[in-house]
Structures are given as C-alpha cells and as structure tokens.
Coordinates of C-alpha atoms in Angstrom, one line a residue:
M1 CA -68.0 -3.3 -39.5
I2 CA -69.1 -2.9 -35.8
T3 CA -71.8 -5.4 -36.1
N4 CA -69.2 -8.1 -36.6
W5 CA -68.6 -8.2 -32.9
I6 CA -71.5 -6.5 -31.3
G7 CA -74.2 -9.0 -32.1
K8 CA -75.7 -11.4 -29.5
R9 CA -74.3 -14.5 -31.2
T10 CA -70.8 -13.1 -31.0
G11 CA -71.3 -12.7 -27.3
Y12 CA -72.1 -16.3 -26.9
V13 CA -69.0 -17.2 -28.9
H14 CA -66.9 -15.0 -26.5
T15 CA -68.4 -16.7 -23.4
T16 CA -68.1 -20.2 -24.7
F17 CA -64.5 -19.5 -25.7
Y18 CA -63.6 -18.0 -22.3
M19 CA -65.1 -20.9 -20.4
L20 CA -63.2 -23.4 -22.6
C21 CA -60.0 -21.5 -21.9
V22 CA -60.7 -21.7 -18.1
L23 CA -61.4 -25.5 -18.4
L24 CA -58.2 -26.1 -20.4
A25 CA -56.1 -24.0 -17.9
I26 CA -57.5 -26.0 -15.0
V27 CA -56.6 -29.3 -16.8
W28 CA -53.1 -28.0 -17.5
L29 CA -52.4 -26.6 -14.0
P30 CA -51.2 -29.9 -12.4
S31 CA -48.5 -30.3 -15.1
Y32 CA -46.7 -27.2 -13.8
S33 CA -44.6 -26.8 -10.7
I34 CA -45.3 -24.1 -8.1
I35 CA -42.1 -22.3 -9.2
E36 CA -43.3 -22.3 -12.9
L37 CA -46.7 -21.1 -11.9
S38 CA -45.2 -18.3 -9.8
V39 CA -43.0 -17.2 -12.6
W40 CA -45.9 -17.1 -15.1
F41 CA -48.2 -15.3 -12.6
V42 CA -46.1 -12.1 -12.5
P43 CA -46.3 -11.3 -16.2
F44 CA -50.0 -12.5 -16.4
Y45 CA -50.9 -10.2 -13.5
L46 CA -49.1 -7.2 -14.8
L47 CA -50.4 -7.5 -18.4
A48 CA -53.9 -8.2 -17.3
A49 CA -53.8 -5.2 -14.9
Y50 CA -52.6 -3.0 -17.7
L51 CA -54.9 -4.2 -20.5
I52 CA -58.1 -4.5 -18.4
S53 CA -57.7 -1.9 -15.7
G54 CA -55.3 0.6 -17.3
F55 CA -56.4 0.5 -20.9
Q56 CA -59.9 -0.8 -21.3
H57 CA -61.2 0.7 -18.1
R58 CA -59.4 3.8 -17.2
Y59 CA -58.5 5.0 -20.7
C60 CA -61.1 3.6 -23.1
S61 CA -64.1 3.9 -20.8
H62 CA -63.2 7.1 -18.8
K63 CA -60.2 8.7 -20.7
S64 CA -58.7 9.5 -17.3
W65 CA -55.2 9.4 -18.8
Q66 CA -53.6 9.7 -22.3
P67 CA -51.2 7.2 -23.8
S68 CA -49.1 8.1 -26.9
L69 CA -50.6 6.9 -30.2
R70 CA -47.9 4.1 -30.4
V71 CA -48.8 2.8 -26.9
E72 CA -52.5 3.1 -27.7
S73 CA -52.2 1.2 -30.9
I74 CA -50.1 -1.6 -29.3
S75 CA -52.6 -1.8 -26.4
A76 CA -55.6 -2.1 -28.8
F77 CA -53.8 -4.8 -30.8
L78 CA -53.0 -6.8 -27.6
C79 CA -56.7 -6.6 -26.5
A80 CA -57.6 -8.2 -29.9
A81 CA -54.6 -10.6 -29.8
F82 CA -55.9 -12.1 -26.5
L83 CA -59.6 -11.7 -27.5
L84 CA -60.4 -9.5 -24.5
T85 CA -63.5 -8.1 -26.4
P86 CA -63.2 -5.0 -28.6
S87 CA -62.4 -1.8 -26.8
M88 CA -65.6 0.0 -28.0
G89 CA -67.8 -2.8 -26.7
W90 CA -65.9 -3.0 -23.4
A91 CA -66.2 0.7 -22.8
S92 CA -69.9 0.7 -23.7
T93 CA -70.6 -2.1 -21.2
H94 CA -68.7 -0.4 -18.5
R95 CA -70.4 3.0 -19.1
T96 CA -73.7 1.1 -18.8
H97 CA -72.5 -0.2 -15.5
H98 CA -71.9 3.4 -14.3
K99 CA -75.2 4.6 -15.6
H100 CA -77.2 1.8 -13.9
T101 CA -74.9 0.9 -11.0
D102 CA -76.3 -1.9 -8.8
T103 CA -79.7 -1.9 -10.4
D104 CA -81.3 -4.6 -12.5
K105 CA -80.1 -2.7 -15.6
D106 CA -76.5 -3.0 -14.5
P107 CA -74.8 -5.5 -16.9
H108 CA -72.9 -7.2 -14.0
G109 CA -72.3 -7.0 -10.2
N110 CA -74.1 -8.4 -7.2
A111 CA -77.5 -7.2 -8.4
H112 CA -77.2 -10.4 -10.5
S113 CA -76.4 -14.1 -9.9
I114 CA -72.9 -15.5 -10.1
L115 CA -74.0 -17.3 -13.3
R116 CA -75.2 -14.1 -14.9
N117 CA -71.9 -12.5 -14.0
F118 CA -70.0 -15.2 -15.8
L119 CA -72.3 -14.7 -18.8
V120 CA -71.8 -11.0 -18.9
F121 CA -70.2 -11.1 -22.3
N122 CA -73.4 -12.7 -23.8
Y123 CA -75.1 -9.4 -23.8
P124 CA -74.4 -7.0 -26.6
P125 CA -73.1 -3.5 -25.6
K126 CA -75.3 -0.5 -26.3
M127 CA -74.1 1.4 -29.5
T128 CA -75.3 4.7 -27.9
L129 CA -72.9 4.3 -25.0
I130 CA -69.7 3.8 -27.1
P131 CA -67.6 6.9 -26.6
R132 CA -68.0 9.1 -29.7
W133 CA -64.2 9.7 -29.9
M134 CA -63.7 5.9 -30.3
L135 CA -66.2 5.6 -33.1
R136 CA -64.1 8.1 -35.1
H137 CA -60.7 6.7 -34.2
P138 CA -59.0 4.6 -36.9
V139 CA -57.2 2.4 -34.3
Y140 CA -60.6 1.2 -32.9
Q141 CA -62.2 1.0 -36.3
L142 CA -59.4 -1.4 -37.4
Q143 CA -59.6 -3.3 -34.1
A144 CA -63.3 -3.9 -34.5
K145 CA -63.0 -4.8 -38.2
Y146 CA -60.2 -7.3 -37.7
Y147 CA -60.8 -8.3 -34.1
W148 CA -61.5 -12.1 -34.7
E149 CA -58.9 -12.4 -37.4
T150 CA -56.2 -10.8 -35.1
G151 CA -57.1 -13.1 -32.2
I152 CA -57.1 -16.3 -34.4
V153 CA -53.8 -15.5 -36.2
V154 CA -52.0 -14.6 -32.9
G155 CA -53.4 -17.7 -31.2
A156 CA -52.2 -19.9 -34.1
L157 CA -48.8 -18.4 -34.0
M158 CA -48.6 -18.8 -30.2
F159 CA -49.3 -22.5 -30.6
L160 CA -46.8 -22.8 -33.4
V161 CA -44.0 -21.4 -31.2
G162 CA -45.0 -23.6 -28.3
L163 CA -46.7 -20.9 -26.2
G164 CA -50.3 -21.9 -26.9
T165 CA -50.9 -23.0 -23.3
A166 CA -49.7 -19.5 -22.1
W167 CA -52.1 -17.8 -24.6
V168 CA -55.1 -19.8 -23.5
S169 CA -54.2 -19.6 -19.8
F170 CA -53.7 -15.8 -20.0
I171 CA -57.2 -15.4 -21.6
A172 CA -58.6 -17.6 -18.8
F173 CA -56.8 -15.5 -16.2
C174 CA -58.3 -12.3 -17.7
Y175 CA -61.8 -13.7 -17.7
I176 CA -61.6 -14.7 -14.1
F177 CA -59.9 -11.4 -13.2
Q178 CA -62.8 -9.4 -14.7
V179 CA -65.8 -11.5 -13.5
T180 CA -64.6 -11.8 -9.9
L181 CA -63.8 -8.1 -9.8
N182 CA -67.3 -7.3 -11.1
M183 CA -68.8 -9.4 -8.3
I184 CA -66.8 -8.3 -5.3
G185 CA -66.4 -4.7 -6.2
H186 CA -69.9 -4.1 -5.0
L187 CA -71.5 -5.5 -1.8
N188 CA -75.2 -5.2 -0.9
R189 CA -75.6 -3.2 -4.1
N190 CA -73.0 -0.6 -3.2
P191 CA -69.4 0.0 -4.4
V192 CA -66.8 -0.7 -1.7
N193 CA -63.1 -0.2 -1.1
N194 CA -61.0 -3.2 -0.2
T195 CA -57.3 -2.5 0.2
I196 CA -56.2 -6.1 0.2
G197 CA -58.4 -6.8 -2.8
A198 CA -57.0 -3.7 -4.5
I199 CA -53.5 -5.0 -4.3
M200 CA -54.6 -8.3 -5.8
W201 CA -56.7 -6.7 -8.6
G202 CA -54.4 -4.0 -9.8
G203 CA -56.0 -1.2 -7.8
E204 CA -59.5 -1.9 -9.1
L205 CA -60.9 -2.7 -5.7
Y206 CA -60.6 0.9 -4.5
H207 CA -64.0 0.6 -6.2
K208 CA -65.9 3.2 -4.1
N209 CA -63.2 5.7 -4.8
H210 CA -63.5 5.1 -8.5
H211 CA -67.3 5.4 -8.5
D212 CA -67.1 8.6 -6.5
K213 CA -64.6 10.1 -8.9
P214 CA -64.4 8.1 -12.2
S215 CA -62.3 10.6 -14.0
L216 CA -59.2 10.0 -11.7
S217 CA -56.5 7.8 -13.1
Q218 CA -55.3 6.7 -9.6
F219 CA -57.8 4.8 -7.5
G220 CA -55.9 4.5 -4.3
L221 CA -52.5 4.2 -2.5
F222 CA -51.7 0.6 -3.5
D223 CA -52.7 0.9 -7.1
A224 CA -50.3 -1.3 -9.1
T225 CA -51.8 -0.4 -12.5
Y226 CA -51.2 3.3 -11.9
H227 CA -47.8 3.0 -10.3
F228 CA -46.4 0.5 -12.9
F229 CA -48.0 1.8 -16.0
I230 CA -50.2 4.9 -16.1
K231 CA -47.8 7.1 -14.1
H232 CA -45.1 6.5 -16.7
L233 CA -47.2 6.3 -19.9
D234 CA -49.5 9.3 -19.4
T235 CA -48.5 11.9 -21.9
R236 CA -50.6 14.7 -20.4
G237 CA -48.5 17.6 -19.3
K238 CA -45.3 16.1 -20.9

C-alpha cells in the first residue's frame, strides 16, 4: 500500500507534474487581469498556508496541535486532492530535515543547489522516519492507498466544472511556496528568522524559532497560519 507512493519513480512523477503545473500557470497568467489574480491570491495563500504549514508541517510532522477527526480527515483528503504528496511521506522528509539540518544529508535547503531543491520530491522518504501514529491511523492509510486516484478524480472534476486552471495553478503555487521556503529559511547553513518573509509564507519564516522549539504551534507574532487556523481548530484543552 505505502510503496504505491514512496518509490523513486513516483517521486519523478511528482516533480514532473509539479513543473508542468508551474509552466501551465505561467502561460495562463497573462490571460488574467491584476484584479482577478489578486482575488485568486487570497484563497490560494490561505489554503496553501493551512495545508502545508498548518497541517502537513505543524500537525503531521510535529503534532504541535490537534484537529478534530473531521478536520483531520478533510485536510488529508485535500492534500491528496491537490497532489501535495501523501502526509506520511511529507512528514518523513521533514523529520529527516530536522535530523540532518543544513548538512549534506538534509533533503533540501541551502546545503544543496537550487536545482536540487526543486527536485526534492524525487527522493523517496525514509520509512523509518514516518511517525508511528500515522502508520496506524486509518485516515493516512486510506490517503496513501488512494492518493493518486483521489488527485486524478478531483482534477478531472475541476476541469469538468471549469476550474481546471485554478486546480493546476494552486498546485503550482504550493510547489513554489514549499521550494522557496526550503531555500530561504536557512542562510549559510543556519535557520533564520525573517519577519517580512514570515508574513508572506504563513509564519514559516520564523524558521529559527521553529528549529529551536519545533513542538510549538505558533512560530512568531505575525503567524497567519496560527492566527487564522490553528488557534481556532486546535481541540486541545477544549
């Protein structure tokens, strides 16, 4: 079941697909007005911040907050619907990053070239670094088993209802969001804080704060992901 998405060939499929989405999005950009692009940017930014920073990163990788089962299930489904890589694999890659931060064994970051960062999804995540609780969780077992089927069906439906360009463009947005974050969150092989960048990347560029205390759900003051989502969805203590 897990080998359906964890293999190296699947990684190449992910990267090729992401780069194709980026190219298509660039081609389509001139056909939209500044107002239309601005309107689309807000939901793209918020959804990307939640799914990547709030869910895949802070919850799946670090379990720094706890969504309800309903929110967790919908979030896992959306990650598959937009082909953002299965949550078990995402968490494993990120935990590898923390284990080997800014060394040659780090899967991304400025220890590597820009090209290597854009090819980060080529490299299969380590099975041993998938959080044990995720391996036993039916939500992530189902997500892994039907990951490609979910993405293909949702993509087809989006094109049928006339939202295919939005689906492709959002995937491209998420890919650029992650890769650029991986590169600029570390300078000279050290995690750094960048308040302006944190505002733009959903709080993620309070990156030194996160590496110092990875179990915290809020990274800094201007942390949109925390203030818009986690603060309201965290069931701990409720």
